[in-house]
XYZ file of C-alpha atoms in Angstrom:
307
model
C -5.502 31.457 8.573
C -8.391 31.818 6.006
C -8.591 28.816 3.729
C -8.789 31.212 1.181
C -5.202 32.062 1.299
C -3.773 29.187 1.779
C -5.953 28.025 -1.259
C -4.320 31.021 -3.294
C -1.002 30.120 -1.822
C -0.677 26.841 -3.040
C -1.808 28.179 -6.550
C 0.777 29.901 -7.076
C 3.778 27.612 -5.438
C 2.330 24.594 -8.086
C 1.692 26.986 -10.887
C 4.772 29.538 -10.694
C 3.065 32.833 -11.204
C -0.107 35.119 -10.203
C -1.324 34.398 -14.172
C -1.087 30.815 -14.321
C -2.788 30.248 -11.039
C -5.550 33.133 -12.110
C -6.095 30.509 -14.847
C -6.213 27.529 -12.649
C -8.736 29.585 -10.022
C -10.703 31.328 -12.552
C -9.817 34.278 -9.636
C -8.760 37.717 -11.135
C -4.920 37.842 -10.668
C -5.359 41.194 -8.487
C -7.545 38.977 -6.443
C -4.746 36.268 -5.897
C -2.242 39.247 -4.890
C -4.485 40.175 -2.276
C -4.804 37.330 -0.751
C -1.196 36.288 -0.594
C -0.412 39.765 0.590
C -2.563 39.510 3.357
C -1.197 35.822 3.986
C 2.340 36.710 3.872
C 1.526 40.427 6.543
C -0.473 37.614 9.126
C 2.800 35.440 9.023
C 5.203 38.602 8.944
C 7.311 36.862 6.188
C 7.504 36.885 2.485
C 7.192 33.814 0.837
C 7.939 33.908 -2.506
C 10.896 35.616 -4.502
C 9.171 37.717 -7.007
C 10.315 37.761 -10.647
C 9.755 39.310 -13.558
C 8.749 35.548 -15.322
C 7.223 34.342 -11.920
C 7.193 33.621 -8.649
C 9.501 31.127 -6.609
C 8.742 30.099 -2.800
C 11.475 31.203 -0.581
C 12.640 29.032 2.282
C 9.620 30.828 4.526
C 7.145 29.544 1.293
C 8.788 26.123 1.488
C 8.064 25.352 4.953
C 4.984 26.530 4.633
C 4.223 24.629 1.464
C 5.279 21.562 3.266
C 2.881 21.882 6.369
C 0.015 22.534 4.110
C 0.733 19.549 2.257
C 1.144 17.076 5.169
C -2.083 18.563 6.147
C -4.277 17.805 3.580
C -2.517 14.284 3.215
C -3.355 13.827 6.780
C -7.262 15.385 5.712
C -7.186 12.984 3.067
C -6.186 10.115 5.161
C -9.116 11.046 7.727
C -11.323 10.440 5.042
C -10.541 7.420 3.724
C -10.222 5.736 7.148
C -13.897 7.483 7.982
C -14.817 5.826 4.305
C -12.793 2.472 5.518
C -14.958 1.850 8.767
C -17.840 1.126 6.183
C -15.353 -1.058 4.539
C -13.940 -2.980 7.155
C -15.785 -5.842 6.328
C -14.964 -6.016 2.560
C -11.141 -5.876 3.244
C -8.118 -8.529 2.721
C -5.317 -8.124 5.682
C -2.731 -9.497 4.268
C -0.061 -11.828 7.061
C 2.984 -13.116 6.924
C 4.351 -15.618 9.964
C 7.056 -17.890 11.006
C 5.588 -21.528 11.228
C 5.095 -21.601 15.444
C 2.002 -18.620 15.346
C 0.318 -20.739 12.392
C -0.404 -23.405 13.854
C -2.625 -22.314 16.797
C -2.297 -18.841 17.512
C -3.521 -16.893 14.359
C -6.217 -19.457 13.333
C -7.800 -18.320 16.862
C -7.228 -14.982 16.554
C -8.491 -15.031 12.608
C -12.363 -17.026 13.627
C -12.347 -14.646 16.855
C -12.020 -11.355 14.898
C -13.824 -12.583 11.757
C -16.707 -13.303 14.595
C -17.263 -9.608 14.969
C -16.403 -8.698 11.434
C -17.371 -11.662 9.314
C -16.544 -9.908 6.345
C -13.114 -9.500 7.041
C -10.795 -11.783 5.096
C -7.178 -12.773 5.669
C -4.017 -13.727 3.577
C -1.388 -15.773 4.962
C 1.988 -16.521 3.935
C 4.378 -18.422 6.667
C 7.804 -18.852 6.003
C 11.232 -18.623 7.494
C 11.971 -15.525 9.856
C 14.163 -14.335 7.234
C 11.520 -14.494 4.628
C 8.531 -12.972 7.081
C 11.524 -10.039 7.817
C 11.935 -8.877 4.142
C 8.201 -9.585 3.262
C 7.021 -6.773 5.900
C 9.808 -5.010 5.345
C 9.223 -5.146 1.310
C 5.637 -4.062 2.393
C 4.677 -7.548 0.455
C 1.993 -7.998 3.845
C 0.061 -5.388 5.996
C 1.330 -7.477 9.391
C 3.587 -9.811 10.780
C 3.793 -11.968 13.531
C 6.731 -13.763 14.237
C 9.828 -15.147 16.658
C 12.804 -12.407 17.116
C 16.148 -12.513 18.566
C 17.552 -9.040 17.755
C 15.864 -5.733 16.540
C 14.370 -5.648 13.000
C 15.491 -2.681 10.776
C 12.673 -0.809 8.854
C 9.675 -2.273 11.273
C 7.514 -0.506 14.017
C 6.950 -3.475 16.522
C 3.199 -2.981 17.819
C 3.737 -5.982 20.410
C 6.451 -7.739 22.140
C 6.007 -10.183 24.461
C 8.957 -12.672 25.779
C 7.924 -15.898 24.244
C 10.630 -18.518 26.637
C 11.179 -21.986 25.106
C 9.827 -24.232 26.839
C 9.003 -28.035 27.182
C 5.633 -29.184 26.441
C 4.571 -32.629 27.518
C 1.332 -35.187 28.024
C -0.097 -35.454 30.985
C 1.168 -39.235 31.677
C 4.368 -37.598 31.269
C 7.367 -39.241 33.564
C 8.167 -35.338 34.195
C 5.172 -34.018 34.299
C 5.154 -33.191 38.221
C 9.096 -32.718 38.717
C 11.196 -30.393 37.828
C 13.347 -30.428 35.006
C 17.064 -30.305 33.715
C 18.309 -30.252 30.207
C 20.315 -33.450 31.155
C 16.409 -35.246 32.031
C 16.280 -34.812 28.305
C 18.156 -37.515 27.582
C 15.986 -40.403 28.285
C 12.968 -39.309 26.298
C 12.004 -38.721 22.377
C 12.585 -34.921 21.321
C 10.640 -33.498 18.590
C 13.105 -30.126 18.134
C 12.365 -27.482 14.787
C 14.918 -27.387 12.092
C 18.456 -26.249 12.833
C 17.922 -22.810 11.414
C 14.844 -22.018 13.544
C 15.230 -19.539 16.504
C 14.085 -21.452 18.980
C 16.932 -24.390 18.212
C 19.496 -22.047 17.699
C 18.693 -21.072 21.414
C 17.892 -24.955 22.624
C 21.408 -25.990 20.863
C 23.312 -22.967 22.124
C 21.843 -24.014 25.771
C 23.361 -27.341 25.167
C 26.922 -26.039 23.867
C 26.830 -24.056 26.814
C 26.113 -26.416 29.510
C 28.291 -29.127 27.978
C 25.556 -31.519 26.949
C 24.484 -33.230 23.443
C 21.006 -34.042 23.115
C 19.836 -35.539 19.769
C 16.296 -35.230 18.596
C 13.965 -38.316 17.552
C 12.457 -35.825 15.187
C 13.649 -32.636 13.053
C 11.176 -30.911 10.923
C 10.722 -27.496 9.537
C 6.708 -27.767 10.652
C 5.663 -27.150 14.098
C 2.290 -29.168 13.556
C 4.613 -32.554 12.719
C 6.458 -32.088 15.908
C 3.170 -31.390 18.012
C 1.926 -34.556 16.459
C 4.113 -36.597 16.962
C 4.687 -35.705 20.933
C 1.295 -36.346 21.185
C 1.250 -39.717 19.758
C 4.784 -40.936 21.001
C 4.709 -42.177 24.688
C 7.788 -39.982 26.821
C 7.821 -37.664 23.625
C 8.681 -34.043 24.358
C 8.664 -31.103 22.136
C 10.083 -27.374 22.577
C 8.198 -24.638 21.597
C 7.013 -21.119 22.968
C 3.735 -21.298 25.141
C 2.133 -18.698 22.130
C 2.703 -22.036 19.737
C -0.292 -23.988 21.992
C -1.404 -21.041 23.266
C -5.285 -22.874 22.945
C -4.639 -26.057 22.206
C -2.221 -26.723 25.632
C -5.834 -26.549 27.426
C -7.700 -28.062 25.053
C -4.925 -31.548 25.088
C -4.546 -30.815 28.613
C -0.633 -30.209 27.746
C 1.823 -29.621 30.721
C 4.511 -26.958 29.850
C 7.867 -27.064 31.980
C 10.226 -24.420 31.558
C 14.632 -24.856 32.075
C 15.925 -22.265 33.948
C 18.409 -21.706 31.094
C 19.125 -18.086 30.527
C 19.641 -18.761 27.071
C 16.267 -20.263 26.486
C 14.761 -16.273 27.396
C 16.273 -14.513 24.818
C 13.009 -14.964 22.051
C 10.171 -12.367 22.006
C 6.954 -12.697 19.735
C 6.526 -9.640 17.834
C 3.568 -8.402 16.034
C 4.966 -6.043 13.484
C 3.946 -3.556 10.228
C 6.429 -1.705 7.862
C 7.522 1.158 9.266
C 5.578 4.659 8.645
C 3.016 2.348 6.694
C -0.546 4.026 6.355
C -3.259 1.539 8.227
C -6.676 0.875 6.924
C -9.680 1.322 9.212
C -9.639 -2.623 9.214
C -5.979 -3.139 9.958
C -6.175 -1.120 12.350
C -8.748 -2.493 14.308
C -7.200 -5.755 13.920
C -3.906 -4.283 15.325
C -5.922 -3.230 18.428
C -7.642 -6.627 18.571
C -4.598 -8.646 18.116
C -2.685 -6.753 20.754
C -5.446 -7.161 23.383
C -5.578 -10.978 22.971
C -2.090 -11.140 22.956
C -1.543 -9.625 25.937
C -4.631 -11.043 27.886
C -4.265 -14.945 26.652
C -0.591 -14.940 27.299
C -0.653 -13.724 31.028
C -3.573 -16.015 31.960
C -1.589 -19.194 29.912
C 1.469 -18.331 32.005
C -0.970 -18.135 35.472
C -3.157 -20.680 34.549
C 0.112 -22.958 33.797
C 2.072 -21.521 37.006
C 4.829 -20.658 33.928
């Protein structure tokens, strides 16, 4: 179809009549007929109800209508993320996370993808996994990254990996070559999240389930007061997901044991966005970045760490 028409077209569905959009076009009104005429023979259907005060799209004019406009919001969109990919380096992503993927796991993946676009800057805000649902939900951040039991109403999940609980340890460990039990536990100092987190709602529902009570030496509601204090606390032990030391497991030369609890396999990290939310050119490169790293880190942690 000639852009002329559909130009013509959608003068007249916005303005009502073949004068009013004459007006808008500065066309002559015998010029507008023509065109939608010759619009309405190529489709073989009218579109518009003709009246004596106007004109009035018929359901043929309203599906029409609706295509074109989709259209030029998806030209429009084209644009700006052509316009964006000069941008990208001027832009704020804004973040939201539960507290496990702040305290190793973003900071990485923030000074890896700020290496290739140095302009890039992020915002974070980490709260509870109730919090981090509504925010991206709420479209209060761009992305989220975060622990998940169950599906998440009004998200599109970009990334979902299975993110097991699992025991990490020092080196001079006592069970640092064996295998372990839920019952070795017992002897040692455990640094466990706060009651409400996901990952001890799974370690205490492992416990209820195989008739054991295991209290920790430590509770806290920050995953970077636990870590500390199993690495400074001889026999200390602390559960968390292997994407919580993702780096720094190599870098303290960490050993990770896993319980072959089914229970303790029911978590998946998901990187998320609200769903149907437009993506800048700078998002959406970081979407693509983040995935990649995800993916590639996590499978050589879990072969590197025979996990």
């Amino acid at each position: 179809m000639q852009s002329t028409e559909i130009r013509y077209f959608m003068a007249v569905a916005s303005t009502g009549s073949l004068s009013a959009a004459s007006k808008q076009l500065f066309v002559a009104v015998s010029a507008i007929s023509r065109q939608i005429q010759q619009l309405e023979a190529r489709i073989g259907a009218t579109l518009f109800e003709r009246h004596a005060r106007g004109m009035v799209l018929n359901d043929a004019g309203q599906i029409l209508e609706n295509h074109v406009r989709k259209s030029m919001m998806d030209m429009e969109f084209a644009i700006a993320e052509i316009q964006g990919l000069k941008a990208v380096r001027r832009t704020v992503i804004r973040m939201a996370c539960t507290d496990g993927p702040a305290f190793d796991l973003l900071p990485q993946m923030f000074a890896r993808f700020r290496a290739i676009n140095p302009g890039v800057m992020f915002y974070l805000n980490v709260g509870t996994a109730l919090q981090v649902s509504e925010m991206i939900r709420s479209g209060d951040c761009d992305l989220a990254l975060q622990f998940s039991l169950s599906p998440e109403r009004g998200v599109d999940v970009l990334a979902s990996h299975p993110a097991t609980v699992r025991m990490a340890m020092r080196p001079d460990h006592p069970l640092a070559a064996a295998d372990i039990k839920l019952t070795d536990l017992h002897a040692y100092p455990l640094a466990l999240n706060e009651p409400t987190s996901t990952i001890r709602q799974l370690f205490d529902l492992s416990c209820r389930m195989s008739g054991i009570f295991l209290e920790p030496a430590l509770s806290c509601n920050r995953f970077s007061t636990l870590y500390d204090f199993m690495r400074e606390t001889p026999g200390a032990i602390v559960a968390c997901s292997h994407f919580s030391v993702l780096f720094k497991a190599r870098t303290d030369g960490l050993i990770l044991k896993s319980i072959n609890i089914e229970q303790l396999n029911q978590r998946t990290l998901q990187l998320q966005t609200q769903a149907g939310k437009h993506r800048s050119a700078a998002l959406s490169q970081f979407i693509d970045f983040s995935c990649d790293l995800l993916a590639r880190e996590s499978a050589a942690f879990e072969r590197d760490f025979a996990l």
